[in-house]
Coordinates of C-alpha atoms in Angstrom, one line a residue:
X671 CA -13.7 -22.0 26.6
X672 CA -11.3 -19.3 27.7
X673 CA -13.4 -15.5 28.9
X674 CA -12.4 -12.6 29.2
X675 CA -10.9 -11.9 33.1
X676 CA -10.6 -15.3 33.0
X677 CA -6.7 -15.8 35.3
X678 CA -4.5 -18.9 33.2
X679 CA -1.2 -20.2 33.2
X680 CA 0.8 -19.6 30.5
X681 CA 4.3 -20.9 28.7
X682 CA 5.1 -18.1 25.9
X683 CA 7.0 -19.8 22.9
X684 CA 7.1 -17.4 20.6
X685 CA 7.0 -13.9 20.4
X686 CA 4.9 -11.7 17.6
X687 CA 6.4 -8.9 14.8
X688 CA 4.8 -6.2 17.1
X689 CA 6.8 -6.8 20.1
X690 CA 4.0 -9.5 22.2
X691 CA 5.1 -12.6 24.1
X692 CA 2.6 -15.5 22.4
X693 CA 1.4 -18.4 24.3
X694 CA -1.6 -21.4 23.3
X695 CA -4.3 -22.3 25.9
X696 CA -6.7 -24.6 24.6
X697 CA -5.4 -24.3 20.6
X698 CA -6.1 -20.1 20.9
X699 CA -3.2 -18.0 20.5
X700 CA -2.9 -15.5 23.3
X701 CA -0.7 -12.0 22.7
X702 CA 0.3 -11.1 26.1
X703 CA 3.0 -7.5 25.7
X704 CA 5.7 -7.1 28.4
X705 CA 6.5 -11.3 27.9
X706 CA 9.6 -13.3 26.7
X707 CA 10.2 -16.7 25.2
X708 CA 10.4 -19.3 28.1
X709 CA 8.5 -17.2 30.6
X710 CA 5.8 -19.2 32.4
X711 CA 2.9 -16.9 33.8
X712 CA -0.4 -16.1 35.1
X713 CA -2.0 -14.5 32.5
X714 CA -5.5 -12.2 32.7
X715 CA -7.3 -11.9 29.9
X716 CA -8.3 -8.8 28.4
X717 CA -10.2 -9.6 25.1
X718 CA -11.2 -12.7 23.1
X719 CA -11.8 -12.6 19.5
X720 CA -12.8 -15.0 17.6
X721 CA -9.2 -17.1 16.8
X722 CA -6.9 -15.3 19.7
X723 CA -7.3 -13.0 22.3
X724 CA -5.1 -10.8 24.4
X725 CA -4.1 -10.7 28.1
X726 CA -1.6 -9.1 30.5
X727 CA 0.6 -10.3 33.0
X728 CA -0.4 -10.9 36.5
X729 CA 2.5 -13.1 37.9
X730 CA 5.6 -14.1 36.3
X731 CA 6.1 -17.9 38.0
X732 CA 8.9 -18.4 35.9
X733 CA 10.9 -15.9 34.1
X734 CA 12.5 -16.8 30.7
X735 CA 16.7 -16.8 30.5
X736 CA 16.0 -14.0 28.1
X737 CA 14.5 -11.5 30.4
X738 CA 16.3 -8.8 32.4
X739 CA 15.3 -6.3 34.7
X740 CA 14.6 -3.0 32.7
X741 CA 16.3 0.2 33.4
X742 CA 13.8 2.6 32.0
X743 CA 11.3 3.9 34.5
X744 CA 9.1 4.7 31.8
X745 CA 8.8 1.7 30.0
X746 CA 5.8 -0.3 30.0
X747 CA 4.4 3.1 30.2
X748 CA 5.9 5.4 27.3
X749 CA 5.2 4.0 22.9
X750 CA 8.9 4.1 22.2
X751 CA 10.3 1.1 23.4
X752 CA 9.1 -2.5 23.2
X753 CA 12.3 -5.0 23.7
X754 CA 13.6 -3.6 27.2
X755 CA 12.6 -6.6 29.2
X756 CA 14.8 -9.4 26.8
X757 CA 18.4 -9.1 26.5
X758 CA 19.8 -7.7 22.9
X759 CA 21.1 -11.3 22.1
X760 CA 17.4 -12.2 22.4
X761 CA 15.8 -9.3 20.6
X762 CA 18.0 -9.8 17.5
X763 CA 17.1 -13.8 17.3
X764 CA 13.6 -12.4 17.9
X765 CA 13.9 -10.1 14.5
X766 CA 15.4 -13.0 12.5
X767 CA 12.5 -14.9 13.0
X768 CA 10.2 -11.8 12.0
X769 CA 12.1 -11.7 8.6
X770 CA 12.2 -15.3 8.0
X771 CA 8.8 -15.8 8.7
X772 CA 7.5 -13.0 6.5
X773 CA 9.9 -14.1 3.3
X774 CA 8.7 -17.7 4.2
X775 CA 4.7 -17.0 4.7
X776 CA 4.2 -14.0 2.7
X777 CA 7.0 -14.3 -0.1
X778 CA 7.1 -17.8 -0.4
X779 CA 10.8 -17.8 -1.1
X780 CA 12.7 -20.4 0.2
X781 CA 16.7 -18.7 0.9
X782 CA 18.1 -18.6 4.1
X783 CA 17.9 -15.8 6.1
X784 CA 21.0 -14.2 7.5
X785 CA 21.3 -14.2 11.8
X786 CA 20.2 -10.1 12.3
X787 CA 23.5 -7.3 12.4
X788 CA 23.4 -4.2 13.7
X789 CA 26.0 -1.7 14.5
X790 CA 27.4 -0.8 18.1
X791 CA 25.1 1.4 19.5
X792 CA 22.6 0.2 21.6
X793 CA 21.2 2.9 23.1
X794 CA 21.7 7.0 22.5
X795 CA 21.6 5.8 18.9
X796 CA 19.1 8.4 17.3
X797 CA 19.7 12.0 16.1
X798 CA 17.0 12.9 15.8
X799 CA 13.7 13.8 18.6
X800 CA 10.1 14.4 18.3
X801 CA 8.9 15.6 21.6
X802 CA 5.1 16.8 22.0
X803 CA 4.6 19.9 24.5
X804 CA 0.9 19.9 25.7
X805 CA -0.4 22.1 29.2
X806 CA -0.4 20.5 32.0
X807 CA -3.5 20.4 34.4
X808 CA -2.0 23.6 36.6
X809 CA -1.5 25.3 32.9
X810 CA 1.9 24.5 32.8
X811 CA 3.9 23.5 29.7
X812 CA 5.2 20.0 29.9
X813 CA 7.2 17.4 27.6
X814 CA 7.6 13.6 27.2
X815 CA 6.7 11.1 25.3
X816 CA 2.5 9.6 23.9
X817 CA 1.6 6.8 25.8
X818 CA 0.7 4.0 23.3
X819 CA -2.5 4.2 22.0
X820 CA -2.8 7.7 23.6
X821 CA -2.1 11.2 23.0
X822 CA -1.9 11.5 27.2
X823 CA 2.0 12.6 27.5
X824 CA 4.2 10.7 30.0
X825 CA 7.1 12.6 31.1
X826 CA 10.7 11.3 30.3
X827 CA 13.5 13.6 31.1
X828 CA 15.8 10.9 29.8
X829 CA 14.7 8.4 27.0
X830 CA 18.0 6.0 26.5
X831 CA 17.4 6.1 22.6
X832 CA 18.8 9.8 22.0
X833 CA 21.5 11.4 23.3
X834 CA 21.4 12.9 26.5
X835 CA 21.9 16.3 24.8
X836 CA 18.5 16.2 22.8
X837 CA 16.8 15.4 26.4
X838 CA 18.5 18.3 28.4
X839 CA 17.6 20.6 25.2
X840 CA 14.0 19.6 25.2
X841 CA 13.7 20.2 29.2
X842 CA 15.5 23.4 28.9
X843 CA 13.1 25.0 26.3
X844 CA 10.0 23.5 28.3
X845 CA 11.6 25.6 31.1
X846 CA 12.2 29.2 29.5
X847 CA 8.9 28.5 28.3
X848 CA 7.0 28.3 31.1
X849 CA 9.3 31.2 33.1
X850 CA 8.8 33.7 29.9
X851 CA 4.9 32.5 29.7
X852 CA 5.0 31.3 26.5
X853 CA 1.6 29.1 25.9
X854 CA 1.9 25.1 24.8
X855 CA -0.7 23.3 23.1
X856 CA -3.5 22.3 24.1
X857 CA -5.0 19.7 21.9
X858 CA -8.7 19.2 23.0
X859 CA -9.6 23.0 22.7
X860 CA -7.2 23.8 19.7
X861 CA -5.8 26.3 22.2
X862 CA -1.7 27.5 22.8
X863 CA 1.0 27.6 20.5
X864 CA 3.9 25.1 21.1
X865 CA 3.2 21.7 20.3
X866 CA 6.3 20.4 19.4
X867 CA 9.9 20.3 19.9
X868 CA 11.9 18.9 17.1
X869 CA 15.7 18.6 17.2
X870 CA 18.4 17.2 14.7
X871 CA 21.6 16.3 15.3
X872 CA 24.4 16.0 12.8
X873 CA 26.7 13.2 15.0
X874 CA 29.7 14.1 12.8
X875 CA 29.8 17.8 12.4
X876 CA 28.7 18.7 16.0
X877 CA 25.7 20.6 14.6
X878 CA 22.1 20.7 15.9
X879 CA 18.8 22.1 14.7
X880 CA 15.9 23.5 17.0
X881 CA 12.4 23.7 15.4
X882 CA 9.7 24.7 17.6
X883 CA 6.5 23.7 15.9
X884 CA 3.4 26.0 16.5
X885 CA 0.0 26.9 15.9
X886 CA 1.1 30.6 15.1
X887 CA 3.4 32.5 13.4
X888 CA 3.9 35.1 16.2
X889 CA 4.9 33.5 19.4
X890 CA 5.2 36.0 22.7
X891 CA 8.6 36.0 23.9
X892 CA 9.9 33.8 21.6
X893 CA 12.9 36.0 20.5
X894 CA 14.4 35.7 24.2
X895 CA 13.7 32.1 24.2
X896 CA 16.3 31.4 21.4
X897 CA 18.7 33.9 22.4
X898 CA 18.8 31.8 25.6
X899 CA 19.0 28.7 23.5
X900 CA 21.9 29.2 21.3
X901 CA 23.7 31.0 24.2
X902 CA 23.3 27.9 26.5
X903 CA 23.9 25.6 23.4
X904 CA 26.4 26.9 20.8
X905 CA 26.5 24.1 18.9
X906 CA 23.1 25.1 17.6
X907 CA 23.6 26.1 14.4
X908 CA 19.6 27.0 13.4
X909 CA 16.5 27.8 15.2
X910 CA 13.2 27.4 12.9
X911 CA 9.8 28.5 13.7
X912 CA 7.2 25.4 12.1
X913 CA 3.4 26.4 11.5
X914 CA 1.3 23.9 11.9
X915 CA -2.3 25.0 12.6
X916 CA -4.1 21.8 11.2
X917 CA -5.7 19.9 13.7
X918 CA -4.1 17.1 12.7
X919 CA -1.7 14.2 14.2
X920 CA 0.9 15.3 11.2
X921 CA 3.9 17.0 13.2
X922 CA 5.1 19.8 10.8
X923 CA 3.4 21.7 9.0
X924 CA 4.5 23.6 5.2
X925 CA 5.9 26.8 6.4
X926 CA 9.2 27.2 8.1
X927 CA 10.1 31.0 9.5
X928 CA 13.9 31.2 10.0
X929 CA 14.8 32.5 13.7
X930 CA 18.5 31.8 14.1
X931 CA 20.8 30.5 11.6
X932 CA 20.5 29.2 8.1
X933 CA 17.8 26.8 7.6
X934 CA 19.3 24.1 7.8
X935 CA 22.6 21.8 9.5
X936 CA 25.1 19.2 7.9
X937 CA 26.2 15.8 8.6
X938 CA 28.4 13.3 7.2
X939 CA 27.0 10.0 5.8
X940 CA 29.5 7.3 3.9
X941 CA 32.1 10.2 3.2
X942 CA 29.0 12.2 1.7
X943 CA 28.6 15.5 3.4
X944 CA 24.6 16.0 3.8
X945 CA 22.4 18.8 3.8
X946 CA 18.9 18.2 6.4
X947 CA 16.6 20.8 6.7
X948 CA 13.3 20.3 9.0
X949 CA 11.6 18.3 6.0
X950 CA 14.5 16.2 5.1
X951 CA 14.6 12.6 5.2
X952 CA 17.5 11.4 7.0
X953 CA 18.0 8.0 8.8
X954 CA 17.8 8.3 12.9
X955 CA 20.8 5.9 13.4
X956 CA 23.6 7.3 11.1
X957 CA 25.8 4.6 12.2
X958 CA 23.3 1.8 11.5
X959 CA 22.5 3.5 8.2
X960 CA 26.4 3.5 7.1
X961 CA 26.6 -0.1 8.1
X962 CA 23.2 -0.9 6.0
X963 CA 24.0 1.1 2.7
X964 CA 27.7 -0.5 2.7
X965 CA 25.6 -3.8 2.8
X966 CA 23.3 -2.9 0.0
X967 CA 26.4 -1.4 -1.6
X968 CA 28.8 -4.5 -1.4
X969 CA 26.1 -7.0 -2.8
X970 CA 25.4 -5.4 -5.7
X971 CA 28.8 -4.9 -6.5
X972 CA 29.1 -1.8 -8.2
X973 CA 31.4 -0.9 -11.2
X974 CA 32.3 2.0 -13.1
X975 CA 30.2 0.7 -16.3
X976 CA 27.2 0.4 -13.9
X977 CA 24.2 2.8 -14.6
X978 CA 22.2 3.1 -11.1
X979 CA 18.5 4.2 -10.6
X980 CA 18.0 5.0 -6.9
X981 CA 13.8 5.1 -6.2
X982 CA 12.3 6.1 -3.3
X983 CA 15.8 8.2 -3.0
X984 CA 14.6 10.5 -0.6
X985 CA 17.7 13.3 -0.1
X986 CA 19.7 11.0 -2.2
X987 CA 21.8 9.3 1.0
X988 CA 22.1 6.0 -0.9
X989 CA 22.6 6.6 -4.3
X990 CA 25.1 9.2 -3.4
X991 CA 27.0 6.6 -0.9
X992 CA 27.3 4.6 -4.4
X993 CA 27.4 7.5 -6.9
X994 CA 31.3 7.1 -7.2
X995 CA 31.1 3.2 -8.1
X996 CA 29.0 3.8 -11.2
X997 CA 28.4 5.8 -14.6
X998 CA 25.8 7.3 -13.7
X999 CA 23.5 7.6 -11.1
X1000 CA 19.2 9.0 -11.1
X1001 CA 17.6 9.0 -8.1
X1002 CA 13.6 9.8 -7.9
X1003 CA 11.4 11.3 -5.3
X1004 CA 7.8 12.3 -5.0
X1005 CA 8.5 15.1 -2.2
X1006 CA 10.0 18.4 -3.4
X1007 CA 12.1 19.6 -1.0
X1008 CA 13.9 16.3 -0.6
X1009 CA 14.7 16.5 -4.4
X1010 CA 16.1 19.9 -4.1
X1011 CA 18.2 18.6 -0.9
X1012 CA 19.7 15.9 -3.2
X1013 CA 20.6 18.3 -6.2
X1014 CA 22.0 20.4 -3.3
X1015 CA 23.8 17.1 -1.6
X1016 CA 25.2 16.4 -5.0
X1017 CA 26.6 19.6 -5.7
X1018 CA 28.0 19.9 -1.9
X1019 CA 30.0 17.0 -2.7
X1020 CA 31.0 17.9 -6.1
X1021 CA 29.2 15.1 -7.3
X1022 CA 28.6 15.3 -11.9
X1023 CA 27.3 12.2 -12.8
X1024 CA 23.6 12.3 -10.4
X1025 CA 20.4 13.3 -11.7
X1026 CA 17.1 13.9 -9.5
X1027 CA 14.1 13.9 -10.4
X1028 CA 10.9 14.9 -8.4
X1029 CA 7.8 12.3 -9.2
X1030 CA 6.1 9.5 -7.8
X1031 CA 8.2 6.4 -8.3
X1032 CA 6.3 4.1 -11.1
X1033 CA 5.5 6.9 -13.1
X1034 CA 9.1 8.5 -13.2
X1035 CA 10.0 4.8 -14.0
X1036 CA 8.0 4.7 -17.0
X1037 CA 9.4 7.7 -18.3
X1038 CA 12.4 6.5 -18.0
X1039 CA 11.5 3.8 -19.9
X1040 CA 10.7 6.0 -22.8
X1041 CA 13.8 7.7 -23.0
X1042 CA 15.5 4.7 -23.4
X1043 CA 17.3 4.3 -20.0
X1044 CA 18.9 1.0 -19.0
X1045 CA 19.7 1.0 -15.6
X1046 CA 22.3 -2.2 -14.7
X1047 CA 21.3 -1.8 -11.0
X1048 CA 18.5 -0.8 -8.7
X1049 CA 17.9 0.2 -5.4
X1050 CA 14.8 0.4 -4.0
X1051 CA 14.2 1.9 -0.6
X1052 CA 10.2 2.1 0.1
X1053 CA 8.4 3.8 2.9
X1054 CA 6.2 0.5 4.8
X1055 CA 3.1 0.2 2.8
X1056 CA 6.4 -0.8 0.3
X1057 CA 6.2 -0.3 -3.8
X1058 CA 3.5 -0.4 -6.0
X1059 CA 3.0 -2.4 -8.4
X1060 CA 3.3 0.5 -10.9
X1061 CA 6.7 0.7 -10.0
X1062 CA 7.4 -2.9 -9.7
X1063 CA 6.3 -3.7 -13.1
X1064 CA 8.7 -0.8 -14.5
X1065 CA 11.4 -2.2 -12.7
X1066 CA 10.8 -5.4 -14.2
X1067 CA 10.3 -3.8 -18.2
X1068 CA 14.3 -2.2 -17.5
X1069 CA 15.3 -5.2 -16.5
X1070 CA 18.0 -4.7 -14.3
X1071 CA 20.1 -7.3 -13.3
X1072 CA 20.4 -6.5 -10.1
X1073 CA 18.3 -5.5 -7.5
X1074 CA 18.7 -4.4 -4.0
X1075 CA 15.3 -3.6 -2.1
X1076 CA 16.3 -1.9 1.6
X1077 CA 13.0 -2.1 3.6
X1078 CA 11.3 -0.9 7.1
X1079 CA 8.7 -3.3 6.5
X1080 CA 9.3 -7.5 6.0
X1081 CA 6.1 -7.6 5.4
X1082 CA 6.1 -5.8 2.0
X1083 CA 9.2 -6.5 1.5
X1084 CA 8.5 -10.3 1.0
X1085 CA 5.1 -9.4 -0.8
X1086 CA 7.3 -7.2 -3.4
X1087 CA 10.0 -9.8 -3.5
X1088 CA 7.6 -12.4 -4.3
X1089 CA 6.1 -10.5 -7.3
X1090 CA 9.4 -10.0 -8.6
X1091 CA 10.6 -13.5 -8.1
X1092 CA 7.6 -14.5 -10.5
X1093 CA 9.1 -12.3 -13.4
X1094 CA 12.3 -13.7 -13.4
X1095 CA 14.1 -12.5 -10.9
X1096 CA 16.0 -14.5 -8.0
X1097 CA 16.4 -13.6 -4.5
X1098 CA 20.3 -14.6 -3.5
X1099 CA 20.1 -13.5 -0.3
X1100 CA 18.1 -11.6 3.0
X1101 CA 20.0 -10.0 5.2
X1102 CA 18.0 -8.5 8.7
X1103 CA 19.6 -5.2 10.1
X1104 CA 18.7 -4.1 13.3
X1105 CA 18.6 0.3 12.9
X1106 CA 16.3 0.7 15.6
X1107 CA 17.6 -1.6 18.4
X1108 CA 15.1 -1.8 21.5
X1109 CA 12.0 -1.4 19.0
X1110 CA 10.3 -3.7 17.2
X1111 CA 11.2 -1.9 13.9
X1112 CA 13.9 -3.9 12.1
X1113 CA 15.5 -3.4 8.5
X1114 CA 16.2 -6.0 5.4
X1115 CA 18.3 -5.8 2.7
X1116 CA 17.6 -8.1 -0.1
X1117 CA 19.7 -8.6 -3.3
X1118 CA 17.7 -10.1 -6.2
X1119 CA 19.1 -11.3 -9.6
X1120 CA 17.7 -11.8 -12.9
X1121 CA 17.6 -15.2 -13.5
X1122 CA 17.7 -17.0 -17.3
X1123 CA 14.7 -16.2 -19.4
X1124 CA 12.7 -18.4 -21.6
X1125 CA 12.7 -15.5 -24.7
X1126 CA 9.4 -17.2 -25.4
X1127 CA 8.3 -15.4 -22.2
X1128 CA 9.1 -12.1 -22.8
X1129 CA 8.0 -9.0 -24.5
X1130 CA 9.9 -6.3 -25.5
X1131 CA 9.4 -2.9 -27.2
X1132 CA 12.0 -1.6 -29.6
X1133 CA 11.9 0.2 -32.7
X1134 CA 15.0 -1.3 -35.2
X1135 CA 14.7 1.7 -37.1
X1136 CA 15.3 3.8 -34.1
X1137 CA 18.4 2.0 -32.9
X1138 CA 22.1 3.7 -32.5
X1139 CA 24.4 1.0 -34.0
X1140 CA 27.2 3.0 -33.8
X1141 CA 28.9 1.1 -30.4
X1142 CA 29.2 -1.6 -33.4
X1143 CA 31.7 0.0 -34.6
X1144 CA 34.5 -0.6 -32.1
X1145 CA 37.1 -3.5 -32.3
X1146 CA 35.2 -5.3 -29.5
X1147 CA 35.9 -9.3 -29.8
X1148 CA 32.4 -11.6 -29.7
X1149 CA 33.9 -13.0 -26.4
X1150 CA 33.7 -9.5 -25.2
X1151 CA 30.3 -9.0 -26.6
X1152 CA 29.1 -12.3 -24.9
X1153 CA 30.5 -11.4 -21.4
X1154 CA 29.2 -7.7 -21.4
X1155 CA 25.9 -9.1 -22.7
X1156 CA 25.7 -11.7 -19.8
X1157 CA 26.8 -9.4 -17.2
X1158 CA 24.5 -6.7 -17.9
X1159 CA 21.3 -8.8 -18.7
X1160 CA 21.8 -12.1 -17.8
X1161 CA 21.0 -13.3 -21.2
X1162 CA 23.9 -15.8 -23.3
X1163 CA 23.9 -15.1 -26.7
X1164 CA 26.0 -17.6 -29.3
X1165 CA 28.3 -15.5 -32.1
X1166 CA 25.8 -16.7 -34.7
X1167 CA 23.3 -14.5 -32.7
X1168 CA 25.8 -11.7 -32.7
X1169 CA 26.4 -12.6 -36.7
X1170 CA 22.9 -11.7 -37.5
X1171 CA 22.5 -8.5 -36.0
X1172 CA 25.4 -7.2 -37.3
X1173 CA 24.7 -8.5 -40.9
X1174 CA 21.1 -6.8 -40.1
X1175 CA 22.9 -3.5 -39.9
X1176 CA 25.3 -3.9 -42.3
X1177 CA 28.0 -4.4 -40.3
X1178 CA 30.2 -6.5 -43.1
X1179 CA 31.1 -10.0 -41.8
X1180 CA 33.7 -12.4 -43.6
X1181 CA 32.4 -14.6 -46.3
X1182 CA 30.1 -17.4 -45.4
X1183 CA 30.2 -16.6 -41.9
X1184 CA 26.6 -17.0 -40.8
X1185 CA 25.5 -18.5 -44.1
X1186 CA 23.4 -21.9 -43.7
X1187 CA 25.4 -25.0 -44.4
X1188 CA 23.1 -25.5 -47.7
X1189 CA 19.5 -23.4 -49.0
X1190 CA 17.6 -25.3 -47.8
X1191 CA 18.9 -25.6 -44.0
X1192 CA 17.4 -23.5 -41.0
X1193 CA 18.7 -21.8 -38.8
X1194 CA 18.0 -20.2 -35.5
X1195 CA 16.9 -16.4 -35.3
X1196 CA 18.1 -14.0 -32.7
X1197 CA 15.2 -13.6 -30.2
X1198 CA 13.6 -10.3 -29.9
X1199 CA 15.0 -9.2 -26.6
X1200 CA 18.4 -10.5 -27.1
X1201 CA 18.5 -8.7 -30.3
X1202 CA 17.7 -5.8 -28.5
X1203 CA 20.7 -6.3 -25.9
X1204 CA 23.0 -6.9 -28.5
X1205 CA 22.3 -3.8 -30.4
X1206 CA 24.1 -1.9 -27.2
X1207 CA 27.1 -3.6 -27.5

């Protein structure tokens, strides 16, 4: 029976969704971090539970073909990175397997899962840094990055994930602080002022923001801090004072006091000039995230008859990536200020046929519902915890007939997938992107279909008093009717279907048309919610 300090050998054969080697000794799964498929080790253990337990490495005896020699100092040490010991090749087989086994275990959906892409940057991919500022033991400000599981701050001057420029801007400021005696944070007496620095980069435009996070809203000195700044650094376009005086582990807080600039810096996303401000969502890896909306885009392919609903929009980067393929698009949002940088994206780009509204995502889905909106396409892009079912079930009541769900989280992702699949829908493909290579974090895109429905099945909602029958009026050919029908909903209808709505409307048809061959023959009736479909067209 395996102890804790007990010292094994171990063969690792697989390797877990958070980033651990896994080995068996005597039928228990043991999580060992720092370990790669193939490598055979001495192994201490640390804790036994009741079905696995966790160790460390002691001894590599044999090191897996995967593993390389990492060329962080810090890692091992610093929470950001978790795949520097494996070579890329290795890491994206590693999150292939995450996704399949999620869409396998959790979704129960049996379609192939696409080999993982990502785009060409490896490293120095992300625009945007987080960097906490606590006092040192000689009272000195200092910088870095948590340790994992801590809040104790190992120093990195030089993380390979951002560009070098964010590093040399966060060391600089640490500087002028402590030469102009400006106080840091200090967390276990709710003492000092700076607690973090916060940078954005826009990669396309050259522009970078500086926001200085703080526990007050007058800082000593901080006037010759950012005169220093934006004279070292010109492409900083804005310098913002954040207050956060929560004890809390939240890193910005509501208010933002404007020191230097405008607020806020642009970038350029799929042709789509954006607007980020200090709250604004924006994807770290704009390069990853082009690549990853073009492959949500090109599955669901798009046309100019093609009403989108974008949830979970955030500042609207997706749906207005797509907003030129389609009718019209509405994207919804339950934080404020990234509705009002969507409006303000949209109307940046000149951009007519958007809409944004500001509510939490099933409940601005239901509304929709009541005014009568038909979206033809969806995108959802949920934070990890994924959608509710609120939402889901509204999704399923418009009745899209295509969906494309962009996730952060298999996980959920083959949880929501699943509920969907069991209300008609079909998942055609899964397609793993790696935005966040080195981590253990690793994007999906899946496209879902609506599949045939037994109209038995389904309920529908419609008032045939309150329906528009004037698109009846047009010269459109049943052929015509058919295909739009099929194409929007999924649903076939025959002509003798299409007959029977129109003679319900009194749209004349020629003699005898849909007439029953003699009185007392029957014939089929239209279902319910192909009557319904019909009525549009």
């Amino acid at each position: 029976m395996i102890k804790k300090n007990d010292i094994i050998t171990l063969e690792i054969t697989d390797i877990s969704s958070d980033g651990n080697g896994v080995g068996k000794y005597e039928g228990m799964a043991v999580f060992v971090p720092m370990s790669a498929v193939g490598d055979i080790c001495k192994v201490k253990i640390l804790k036994v539970l009741s079905s696995y337990s966790f160790g460390k490495i002691e001894e590599i005896i044999t090191p897996s073909i995967d593993r390389i020699e990492s060329f962080c100092p810090n890692f091992s040490k610093c929470g950001g990175c978790d795949f520097l010991h494996i070579s890329y090749d290795a890491e994206k087989r590693a999150k292939t397997i995450f996704v399949k086994n999620c869409f396998e275990r959790i979704g129960k959906i049996d379609v192939p899962v696409n080999d993982t892409l990502s785009c060409d940057k490896v490293h120095r991919y992300r625009n945007k840094a987080q960097f906490p500022v606590r006092k040192s033991e000689n009272n000195k400000a200092i910088t870095g990055f948590f340790a994992q599981r801590s809040h104790r701050i190992i120093p990195c001057s030089n993380c390979l994930l951002q560009p070098e420029l964010l590093n040399e801007i966060s060391d600089f400021i640490v500087t002028r602080m402590n030469e102009l005696g400006i106080k840091a944070y200090d967390e276990e007496k709710f003492t000092g002022l700076i607690r973090h620095i916060y940078l954005r980069y826009g990669e396309k435009t050259n522009q970078l923001m500086v926001c200085l996070v703080s526990t007050k809203k007058k800082v000593w000195n901080i006037e010759t801090l950012v005169k220093d700044l934006v004279k070292k650094y010109p492409m900083i376009k804005t310098v913002v004072l954040n207050i956060n005086d929560k004890n809390t582990n939240i890193i910005l807080g509501e208010e933002n006091i404007i020191l230097y600039g405008d607020s806020h810096i642009q970038d350029i996303l799929c042709d789509v000039s954006i607007t980020l401000s200090p709250h604004s969502f924006y994807q770290v890896n704009r390069d990853g995230a082009e690549k990853l909306y073009t492959i949500a885009k090109d599955a669901l392919k798009l046309n100019k008859d093609d009403i989108l609903l974008d949830l979970y929009c955030g500042a609207g980067t997706i749906g207005l990536s797509m907003a030129n393929c389609v009718k019209t698009l509405v994207g919804v949002e339950i934080i404020p200020q990234a509705i009002e940088n969507a409006k303000e994206n949209a109307k940046t780009n000149n951009i007519n046929n958007a809409r944004f509204i500001c509510s939490d995502a099933g409940q601005a889905a239901e509304k929709l519902i009541n005014e009568g909106f038909t979206p033809t396409a969806i995108v959802l892009d949920p934070a990890r915890k994924g959608c509710d079912e609120v939402a889901l079930n509204a999704v399923i009541k418009m009745s899209p007939s295509r969906i494309a769900m962009i996730s952060c989280n298999p996980s959920t992702a083959a949880r929501d997938c699943k509920y969907l699949a069991e209300n008609g829908y079909k998942v055609e493909f899964i397609q793993p992107f790696d935005m966040f290579p080195r981590t253990k974090h690793v994007e999906t895109v899946v496209l879902l279909s609506k599949g045939e429905i037994d109209s038995k099945k389904v309920r529908v909602e419609f008032s045939l008093e309150d329906m528009d029958m004037s698109g009846f009026q047009n010269d459109a050919t049943y052929g015509q009717i058919k295909e739009r029908v099929l194409q929007q909903s999924g649903l076939k209808v025959s002509s003798l279907y299409i007959a029977q709505v129109k003679q319900k409307h009194g749209i004349i048809e020629r003699e005898n048309y849909n007439k029953p061959k003699s009185e007392n023959a029957r014939q089929p009736k239209c279902p319910l919610e192909k009557k319904w479909r019909l009525r549009k067209h």
